[in-house]
Each structure stands twice: as C-alpha cells, then as structure tokens.
CSV table of C-alpha atoms in Angstrom, one decimal:
chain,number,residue,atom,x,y,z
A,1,UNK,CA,61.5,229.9,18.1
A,2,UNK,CA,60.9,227.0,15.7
A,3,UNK,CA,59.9,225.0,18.7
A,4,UNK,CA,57.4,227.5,19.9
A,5,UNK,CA,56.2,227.7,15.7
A,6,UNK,CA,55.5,223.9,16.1
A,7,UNK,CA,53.5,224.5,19.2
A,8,UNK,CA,51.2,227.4,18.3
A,9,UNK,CA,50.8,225.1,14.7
A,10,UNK,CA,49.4,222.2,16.9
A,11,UNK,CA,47.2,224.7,19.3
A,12,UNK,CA,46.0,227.3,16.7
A,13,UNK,CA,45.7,224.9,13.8
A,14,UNK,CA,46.0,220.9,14.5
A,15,UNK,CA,43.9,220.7,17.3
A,16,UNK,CA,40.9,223.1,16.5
A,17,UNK,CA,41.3,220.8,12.9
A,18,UNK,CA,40.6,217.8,14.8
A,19,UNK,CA,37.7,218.9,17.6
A,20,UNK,CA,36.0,220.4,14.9
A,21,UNK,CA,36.3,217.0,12.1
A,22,UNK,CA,33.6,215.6,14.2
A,23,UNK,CA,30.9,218.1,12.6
A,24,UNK,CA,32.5,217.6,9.1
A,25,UNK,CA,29.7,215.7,7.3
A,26,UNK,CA,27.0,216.4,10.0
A,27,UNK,CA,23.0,216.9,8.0
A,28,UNK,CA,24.6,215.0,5.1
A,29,UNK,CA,26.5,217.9,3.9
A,30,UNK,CA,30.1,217.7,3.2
A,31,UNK,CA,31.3,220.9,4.9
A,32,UNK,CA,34.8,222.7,4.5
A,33,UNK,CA,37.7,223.0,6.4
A,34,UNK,CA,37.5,226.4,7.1
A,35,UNK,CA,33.5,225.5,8.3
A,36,UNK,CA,35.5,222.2,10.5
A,37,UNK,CA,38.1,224.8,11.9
A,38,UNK,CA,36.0,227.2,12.9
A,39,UNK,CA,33.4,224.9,14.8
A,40,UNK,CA,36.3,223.3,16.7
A,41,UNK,CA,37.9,227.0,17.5
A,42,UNK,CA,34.3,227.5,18.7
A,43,UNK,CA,34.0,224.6,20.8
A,44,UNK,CA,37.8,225.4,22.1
A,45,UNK,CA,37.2,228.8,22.9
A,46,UNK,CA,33.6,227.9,24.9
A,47,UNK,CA,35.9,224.9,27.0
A,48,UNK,CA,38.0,227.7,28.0
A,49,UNK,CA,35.9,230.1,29.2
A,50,UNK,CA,34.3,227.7,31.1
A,51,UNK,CA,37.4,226.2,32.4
A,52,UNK,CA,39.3,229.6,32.9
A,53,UNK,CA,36.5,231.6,34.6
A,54,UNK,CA,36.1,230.1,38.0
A,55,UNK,CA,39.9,229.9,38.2
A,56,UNK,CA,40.2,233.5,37.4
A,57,UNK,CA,37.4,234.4,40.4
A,58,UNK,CA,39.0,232.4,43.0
A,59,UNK,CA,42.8,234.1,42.1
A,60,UNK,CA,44.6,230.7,41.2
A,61,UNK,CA,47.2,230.3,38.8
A,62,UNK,CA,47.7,230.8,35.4
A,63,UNK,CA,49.3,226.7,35.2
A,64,UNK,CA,46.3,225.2,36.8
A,65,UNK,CA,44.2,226.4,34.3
A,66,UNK,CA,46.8,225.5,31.9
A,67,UNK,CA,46.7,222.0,33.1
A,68,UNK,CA,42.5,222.1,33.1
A,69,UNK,CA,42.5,223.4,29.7
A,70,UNK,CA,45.3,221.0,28.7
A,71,UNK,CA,42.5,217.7,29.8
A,72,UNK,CA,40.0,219.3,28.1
A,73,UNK,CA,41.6,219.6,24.9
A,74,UNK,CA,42.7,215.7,24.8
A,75,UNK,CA,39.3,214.9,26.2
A,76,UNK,CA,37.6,217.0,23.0
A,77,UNK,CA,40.2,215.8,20.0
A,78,UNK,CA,39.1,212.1,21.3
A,79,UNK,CA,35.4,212.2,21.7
A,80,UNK,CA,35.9,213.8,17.9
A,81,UNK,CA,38.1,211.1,17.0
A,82,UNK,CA,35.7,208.7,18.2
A,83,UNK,CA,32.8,210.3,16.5
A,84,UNK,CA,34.5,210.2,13.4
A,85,UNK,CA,35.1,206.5,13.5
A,86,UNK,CA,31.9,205.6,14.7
A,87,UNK,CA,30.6,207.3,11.6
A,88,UNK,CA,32.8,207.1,9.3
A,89,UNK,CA,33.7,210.3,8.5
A,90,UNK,CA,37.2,210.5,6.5
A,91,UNK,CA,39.6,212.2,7.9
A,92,UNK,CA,41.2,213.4,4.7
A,93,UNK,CA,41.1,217.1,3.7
A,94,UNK,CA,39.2,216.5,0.5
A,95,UNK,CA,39.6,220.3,-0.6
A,96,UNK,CA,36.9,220.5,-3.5
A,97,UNK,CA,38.1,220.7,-7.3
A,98,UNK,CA,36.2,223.1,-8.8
A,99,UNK,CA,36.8,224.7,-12.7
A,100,UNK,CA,40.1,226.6,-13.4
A,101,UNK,CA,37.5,229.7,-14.1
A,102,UNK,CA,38.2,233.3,-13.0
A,103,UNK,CA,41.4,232.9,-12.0
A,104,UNK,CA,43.1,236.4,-12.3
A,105,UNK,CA,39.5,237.3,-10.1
A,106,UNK,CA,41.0,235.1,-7.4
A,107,UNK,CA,44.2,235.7,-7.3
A,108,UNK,CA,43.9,239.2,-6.8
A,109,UNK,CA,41.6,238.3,-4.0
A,110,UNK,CA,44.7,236.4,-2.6
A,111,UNK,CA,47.0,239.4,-3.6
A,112,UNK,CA,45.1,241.5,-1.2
A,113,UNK,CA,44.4,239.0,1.3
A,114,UNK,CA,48.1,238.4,1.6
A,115,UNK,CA,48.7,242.2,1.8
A,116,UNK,CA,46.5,242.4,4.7
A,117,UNK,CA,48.4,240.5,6.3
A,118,UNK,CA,51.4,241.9,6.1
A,119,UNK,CA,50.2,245.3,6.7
A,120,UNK,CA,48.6,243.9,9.9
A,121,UNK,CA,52.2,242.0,10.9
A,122,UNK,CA,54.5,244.1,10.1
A,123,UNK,CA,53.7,248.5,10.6
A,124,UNK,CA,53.1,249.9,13.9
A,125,UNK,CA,51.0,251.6,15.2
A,126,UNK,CA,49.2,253.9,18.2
A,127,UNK,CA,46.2,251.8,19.9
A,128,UNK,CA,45.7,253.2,23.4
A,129,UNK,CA,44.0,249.5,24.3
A,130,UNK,CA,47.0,247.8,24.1
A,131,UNK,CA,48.7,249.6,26.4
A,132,UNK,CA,46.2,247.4,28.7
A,133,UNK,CA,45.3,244.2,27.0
A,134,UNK,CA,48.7,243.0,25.8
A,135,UNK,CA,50.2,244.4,29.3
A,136,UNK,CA,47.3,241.7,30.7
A,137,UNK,CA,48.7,239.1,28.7
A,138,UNK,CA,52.4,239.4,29.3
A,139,UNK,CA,51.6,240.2,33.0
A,140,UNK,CA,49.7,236.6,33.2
A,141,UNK,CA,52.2,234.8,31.4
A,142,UNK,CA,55.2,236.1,33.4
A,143,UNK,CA,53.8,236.3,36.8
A,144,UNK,CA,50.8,233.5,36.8
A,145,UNK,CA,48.3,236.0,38.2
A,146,UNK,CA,45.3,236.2,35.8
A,147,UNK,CA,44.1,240.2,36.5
A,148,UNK,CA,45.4,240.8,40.1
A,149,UNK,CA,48.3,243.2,39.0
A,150,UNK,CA,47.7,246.4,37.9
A,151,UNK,CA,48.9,246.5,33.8
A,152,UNK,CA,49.9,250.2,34.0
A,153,UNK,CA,52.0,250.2,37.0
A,154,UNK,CA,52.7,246.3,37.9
A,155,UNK,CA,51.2,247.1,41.4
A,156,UNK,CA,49.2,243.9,43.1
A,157,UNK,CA,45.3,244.9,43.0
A,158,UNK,CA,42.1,243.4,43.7
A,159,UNK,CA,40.4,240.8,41.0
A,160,UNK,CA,39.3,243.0,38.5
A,161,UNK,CA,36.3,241.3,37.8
A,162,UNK,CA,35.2,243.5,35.0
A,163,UNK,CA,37.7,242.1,32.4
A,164,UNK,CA,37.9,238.9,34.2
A,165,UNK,CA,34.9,237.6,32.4
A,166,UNK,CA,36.0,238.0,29.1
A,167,UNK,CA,39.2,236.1,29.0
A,168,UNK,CA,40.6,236.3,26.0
A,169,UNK,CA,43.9,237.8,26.9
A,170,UNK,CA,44.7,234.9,29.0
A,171,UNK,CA,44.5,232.7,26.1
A,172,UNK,CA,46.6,234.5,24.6
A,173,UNK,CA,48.9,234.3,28.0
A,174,UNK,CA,48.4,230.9,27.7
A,175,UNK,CA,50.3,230.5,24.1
A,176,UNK,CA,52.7,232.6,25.2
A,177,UNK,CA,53.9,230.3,28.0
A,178,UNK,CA,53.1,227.4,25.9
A,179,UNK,CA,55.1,228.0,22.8
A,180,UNK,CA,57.9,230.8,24.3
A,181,UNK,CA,57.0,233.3,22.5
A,182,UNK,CA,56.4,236.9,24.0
A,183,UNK,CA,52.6,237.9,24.3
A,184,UNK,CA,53.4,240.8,22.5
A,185,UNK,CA,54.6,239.4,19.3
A,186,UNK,CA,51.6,237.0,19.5
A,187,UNK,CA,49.1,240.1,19.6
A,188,UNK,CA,51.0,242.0,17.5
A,189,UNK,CA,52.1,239.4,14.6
A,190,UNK,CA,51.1,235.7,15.0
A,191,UNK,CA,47.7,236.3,15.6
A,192,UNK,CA,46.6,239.1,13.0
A,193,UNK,CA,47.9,236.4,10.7
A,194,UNK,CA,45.9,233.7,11.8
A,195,UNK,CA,42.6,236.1,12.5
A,196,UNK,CA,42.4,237.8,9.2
A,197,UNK,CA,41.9,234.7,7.2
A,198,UNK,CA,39.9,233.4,9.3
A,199,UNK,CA,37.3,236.6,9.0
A,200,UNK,CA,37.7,236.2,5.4
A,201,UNK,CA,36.9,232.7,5.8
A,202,UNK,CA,33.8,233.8,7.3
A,203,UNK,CA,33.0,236.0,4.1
A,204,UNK,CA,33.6,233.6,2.0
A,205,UNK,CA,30.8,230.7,4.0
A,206,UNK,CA,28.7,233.7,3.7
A,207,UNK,CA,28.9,235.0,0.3
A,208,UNK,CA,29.1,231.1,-1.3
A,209,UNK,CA,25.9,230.8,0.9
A,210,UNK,CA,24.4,233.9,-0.9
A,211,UNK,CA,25.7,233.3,-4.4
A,212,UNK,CA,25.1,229.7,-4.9
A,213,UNK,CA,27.8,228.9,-5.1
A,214,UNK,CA,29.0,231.3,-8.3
A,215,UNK,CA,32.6,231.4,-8.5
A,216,UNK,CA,32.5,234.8,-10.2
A,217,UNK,CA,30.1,236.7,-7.7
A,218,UNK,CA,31.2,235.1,-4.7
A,219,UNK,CA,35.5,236.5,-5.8
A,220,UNK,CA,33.7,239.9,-6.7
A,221,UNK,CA,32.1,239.8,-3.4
A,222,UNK,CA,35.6,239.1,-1.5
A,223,UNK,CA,37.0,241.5,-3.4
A,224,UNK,CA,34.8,244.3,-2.7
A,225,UNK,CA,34.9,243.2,1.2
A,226,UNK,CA,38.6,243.6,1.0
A,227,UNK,CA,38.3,247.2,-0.8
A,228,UNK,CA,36.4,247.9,2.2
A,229,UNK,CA,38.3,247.1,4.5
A,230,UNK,CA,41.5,248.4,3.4
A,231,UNK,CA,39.8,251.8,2.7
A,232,UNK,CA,37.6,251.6,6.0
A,233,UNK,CA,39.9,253.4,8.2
A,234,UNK,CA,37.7,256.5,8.4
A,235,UNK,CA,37.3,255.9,12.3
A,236,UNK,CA,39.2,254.2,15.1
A,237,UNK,CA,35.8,252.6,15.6
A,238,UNK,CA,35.0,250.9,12.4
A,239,UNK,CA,35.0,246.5,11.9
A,240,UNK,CA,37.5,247.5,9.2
A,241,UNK,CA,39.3,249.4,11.7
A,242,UNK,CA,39.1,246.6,14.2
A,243,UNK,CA,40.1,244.0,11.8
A,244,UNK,CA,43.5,245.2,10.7
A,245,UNK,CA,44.5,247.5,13.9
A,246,UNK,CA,42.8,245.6,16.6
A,247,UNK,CA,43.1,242.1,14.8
A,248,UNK,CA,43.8,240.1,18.7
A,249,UNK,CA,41.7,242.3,21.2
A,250,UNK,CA,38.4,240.9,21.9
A,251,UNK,CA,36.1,243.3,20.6
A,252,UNK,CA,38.0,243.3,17.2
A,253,UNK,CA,37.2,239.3,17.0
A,254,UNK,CA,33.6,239.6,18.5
A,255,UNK,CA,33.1,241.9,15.8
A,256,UNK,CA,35.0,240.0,12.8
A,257,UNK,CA,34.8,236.2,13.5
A,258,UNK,CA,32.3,235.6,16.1
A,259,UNK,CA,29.1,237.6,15.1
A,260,UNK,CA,29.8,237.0,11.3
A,261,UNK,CA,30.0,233.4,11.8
A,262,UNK,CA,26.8,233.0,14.5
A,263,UNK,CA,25.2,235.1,11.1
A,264,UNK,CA,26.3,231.9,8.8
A,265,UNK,CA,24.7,229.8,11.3
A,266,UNK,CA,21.3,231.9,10.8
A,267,UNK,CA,21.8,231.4,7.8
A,268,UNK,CA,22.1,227.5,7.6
A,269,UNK,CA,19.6,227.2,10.0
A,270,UNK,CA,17.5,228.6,7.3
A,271,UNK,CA,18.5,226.5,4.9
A,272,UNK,CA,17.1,223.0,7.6
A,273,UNK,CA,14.1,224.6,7.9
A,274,UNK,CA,13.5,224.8,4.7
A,275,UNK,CA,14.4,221.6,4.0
A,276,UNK,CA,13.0,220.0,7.1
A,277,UNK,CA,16.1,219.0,7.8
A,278,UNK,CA,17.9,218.2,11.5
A,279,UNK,CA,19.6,221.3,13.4
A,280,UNK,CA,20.7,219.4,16.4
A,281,UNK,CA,24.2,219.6,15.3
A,282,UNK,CA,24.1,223.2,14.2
A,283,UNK,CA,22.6,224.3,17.1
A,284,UNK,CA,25.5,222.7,19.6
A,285,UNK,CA,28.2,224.6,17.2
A,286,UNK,CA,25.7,228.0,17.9
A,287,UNK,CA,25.5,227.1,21.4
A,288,UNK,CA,29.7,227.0,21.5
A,289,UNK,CA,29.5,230.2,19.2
A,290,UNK,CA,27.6,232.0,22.0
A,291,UNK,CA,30.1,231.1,24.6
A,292,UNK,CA,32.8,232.1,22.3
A,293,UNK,CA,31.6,235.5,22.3
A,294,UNK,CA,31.6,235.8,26.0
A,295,UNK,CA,34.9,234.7,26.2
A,296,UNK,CA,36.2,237.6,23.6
A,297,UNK,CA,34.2,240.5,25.2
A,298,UNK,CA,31.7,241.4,27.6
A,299,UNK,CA,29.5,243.2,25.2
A,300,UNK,CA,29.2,239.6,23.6
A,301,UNK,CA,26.7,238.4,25.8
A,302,UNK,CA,24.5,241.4,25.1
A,303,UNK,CA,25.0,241.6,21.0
A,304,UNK,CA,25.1,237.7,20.8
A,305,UNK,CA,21.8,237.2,22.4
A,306,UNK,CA,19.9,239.9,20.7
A,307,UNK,CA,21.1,238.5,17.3
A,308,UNK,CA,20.2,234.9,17.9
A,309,UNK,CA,17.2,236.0,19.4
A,310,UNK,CA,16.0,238.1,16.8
A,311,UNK,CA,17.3,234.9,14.3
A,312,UNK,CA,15.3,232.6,16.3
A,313,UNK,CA,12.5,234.0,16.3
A,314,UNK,CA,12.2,235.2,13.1
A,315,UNK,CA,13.1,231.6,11.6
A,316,UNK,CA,10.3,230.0,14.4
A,317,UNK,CA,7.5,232.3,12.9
A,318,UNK,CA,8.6,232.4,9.3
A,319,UNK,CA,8.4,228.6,9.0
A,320,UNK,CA,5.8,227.5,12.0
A,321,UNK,CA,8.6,225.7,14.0
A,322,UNK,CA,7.9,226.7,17.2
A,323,UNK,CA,10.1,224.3,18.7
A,324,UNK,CA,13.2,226.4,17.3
A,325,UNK,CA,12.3,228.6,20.5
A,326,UNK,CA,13.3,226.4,23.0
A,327,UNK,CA,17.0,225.7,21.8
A,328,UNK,CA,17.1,229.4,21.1
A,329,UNK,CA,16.7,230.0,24.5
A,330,UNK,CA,18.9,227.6,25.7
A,331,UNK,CA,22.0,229.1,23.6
A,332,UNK,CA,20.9,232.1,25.2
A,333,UNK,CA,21.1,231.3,29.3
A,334,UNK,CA,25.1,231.3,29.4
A,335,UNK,CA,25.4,234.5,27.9
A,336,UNK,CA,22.7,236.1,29.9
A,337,UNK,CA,24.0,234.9,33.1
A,338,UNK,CA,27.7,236.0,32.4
A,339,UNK,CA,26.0,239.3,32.1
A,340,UNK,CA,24.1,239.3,35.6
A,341,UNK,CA,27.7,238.1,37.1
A,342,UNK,CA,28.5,241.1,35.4
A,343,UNK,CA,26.4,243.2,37.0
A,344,UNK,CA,26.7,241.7,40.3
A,345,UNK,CA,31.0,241.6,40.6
A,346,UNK,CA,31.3,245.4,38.6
C-alpha cells in the first residue's frame, strides 16, 4: 500500500509538477504551482489520449499503452527539464509570502475544503454510473482489454467505440495497475481527494484574476463557492453534484476542472491582449486543455469548442487581433474531429 502511495505521489503529483515547470515564468509572469500543475496535467492528459486512442481502436493491450504512455512521460519531464535550464527558470516552489491578513477568513475556507473532502472519501453512496465506469476500469486493469468486455456481465463484446474515445477510465485503469491499488478505491477515495482541490484551485486562479488580487474578496469568494457547493445537491445533475458525488467520472471533471480552467485561459488571454503581450505559450497549454476535454468525455469536444470559439472570437473583435482566429481554430480541429470519429464508429 505505501508502495502504491509512492507511486500515484510520483504520477498524480511529481510528474505533472515537472511537465508543467516549463510554463512556470512564461510572458514574464511568475505563475503558481497550482497554474504549473495544472498545465502539466493538461499536457499529460492530451499525451494520453493521443497515445491511448489508436490502441484502444485496434483492441491491443492495456500494457502497450502503458509502455507508450510510460516514453511519453520521460520524453515530456525532459524536454521540460531542458526548457527550464535553457532559460533559467528555478526550480524551487517559491510559494508567495503575502500579509498574515484575514486569517480566520482563510482558515474556514480550508475547514470546509478539508470537509469536502472527507465527505467525498469517506460516505457512500448510490450513483447508477458507476456501476459502468469503475466496472470499466477494474475490467481494464484486471483483464488488459480496454472496452471489449461487457462491465455488467463480464461477457467479451465488440469495441465499444462510443466510450472508447473518451478514455478516462483507462487512466484510471492505468494507476490502478501501476501503484496496486484497486480501481475502485481510486475512483471512490484517491481521486475525489486529488480532484476537489484541484477545482478549487481553479476558483481560486479565477477569483484572484477577478479580484486583483484582494485577499479578503477573493477568501469570501471561495467561501461562498464552497456554500454552494455543499448546499448544491438539489439535483443529481448539478456541477456541485458532480463535484462531490461524481468527483472521478469524466463528465464530473469536464465540468469542474477542465471548462473552468479553459475559462482562466480566456481570461489571460485577455489580459495579453490588452497588454500586447505574447500568447504563444498560453495558447499551446489551451490547445492541451482542449484535448484534455476529449479525453474526459465525449460531450467535451462539443462544449469545449463552442467556448473557445465564442472566447476567440469575441477577444479577436474586441481588440482588432484578427490573427487570434487562426490559433483559435487550430485548438479547435482535434476536438472537432474526435467528434466526426464519433459520428462515424457510433
């Protein structure tokens, strides 16, 4: 078990830490860890939906993509690396120091956060969707076949190419046989953990983004977000919902991480333009974002587009840089054509 901990440490934490260092001090701006985490998640997440896709069409083995994935990953912490020396970006956390102010503000914010959490990791619950996702997973992990067998009866099957395109639950397959750890305790516990800071992470780019950087409204702002949450239980459909029930299904981290984030990337893309500023950078993390969503859920490729689309072109018009069009585009063409393969293998 402590073995397996290690392992999921270096996969879920280490290595997305050291992909995403890279982008740490990219347009002159010292960003945060959680910004640097993210983007290398992102840029994980888009290797292995290439990677694990054409694998998953042509019925191979859950180990070869394994093995793929595991190249890619070394290949990506490198080139980092390398970036990171060549311009000297330092390696060192740096977390900012910023004025003992507000504190009984924050540390209720980390109360509740914490009490998410365990909520999430510890009651059951009845979620009908599990009954098929985390049966994918454990399937994949135990038998190597990435959707061929049937998760309700274990009967071999046909690809099902419908949830083959969105292959989140064989990452998750993937830890499991990585670390040892059953795919059901990593949808269940390990992952709600790791998930529902990360969403709040996401809040808190946004609302520091919106605030200025105000201490006092950004903690109210968390603090309302996690009223909401924990009181948004109204429907089996709701984000809130989806965050704390759902935390590991795809939808529930299209919906909390990925289209939150590619709106903080709207949002600094803002901010270069109004500065005149380069988005070269910003636009390969929105690129990996779009990818990302695709991997977590088929509806990604139709939501992701129409937000960045929408983004793009109201940011190209609002500030006369028609040029923002092209890479718009661009970011766009994955997602569209996971959806035609969509269309054409459903």
């Amino acid at each position: 078990m402590i073995l397996g901990i290690l392992v999921l440490f270096g996969f879920l934490i280490v290595l997305p830490l050291a992909v995403g260092m890279c982008f740490r001090g990219t347009e002159n701006v010292n960003h945060s860890m959680i910004y640097v985490w993210i983007c290398g998640q992102m840029i994980l997440w888009a290797g292995f939906l290439t990677i694990s896709i054409p694998f998953i069409l042509k019925g191979r083995d859950l180990k070869e993509v394994i093995v793929a994935y595991g190249g890619f990953c070394a290949l990506a912490a490198l080139t980092s690396l390398g970036v990171c020396l060549k311009n000297k970006i330092s390696l060192r956390p740096g977390f900012q120091k910023g004025k003992q102010e507000h504190v009984l503000l924050w540390l209720i914010v980390i109360a509740l956060l914490v009490l998410q959490m365990v909520l999430a990791a510890t009651l059951a619950y009845e979620e009908g969707d599990d009954a098929f996702y985390v049966a994918v997973s454990t399937l994949t992990k135990e038998s190597g076949k990435m959707y061929q067998v049937l998760p309700y009866t274990g009967q071999t099957t046909g690809l099902d190419a419908r949830h083959g395109l969105a292959p989140l639950p064989i990452w998750i397959a993937m830890l499991s046989r990585l670390s040892g750890i059953h795919a059901a305790i990593m949808n269940q516990i390990i992952l709600p953990v790791l998930f529902i800071p990360v969403a709040y992470g996401i809040m808190y780019l946004i609302g520091n983004h919106l605030f200025e950087g105000d201490r006092k409204k950004l903690g109210i702002f968390l603090l309302v977000e996690e009223f909401v949450v924990l009181f948004g239980g109204q429907s089996l459909y709701t984000s809130e919902n989806f965050l704390l029930v759902r935390t590991a299904q795809g939808k529930a981290v299209l919906a909390c991480i990925i289209i939150p984030f590619l709106l903080y990337l709207l949002f600094a893309l803002a901010d270069r333009c109004k500065t005149g500023k380069s988005t070269r950078f910003l636009w390969l993390i929105v690129a990996a974002t779009m990818m990302a969503g695709c991997l977590c859920s088929t509806q990604g490729a139709l939501l992701d587009c129409i937000l960045l689309g929408l983004g793009g072109a109201l940011l190209a018009f609002q500030y006369r840089r028609y040029r923002l069009l092209v890479p718009t585009v661009i970011c766009c063409v994955i997602p569209t054509g996971m959806a035609v393969l969509y269309l054409i293998l459903g």
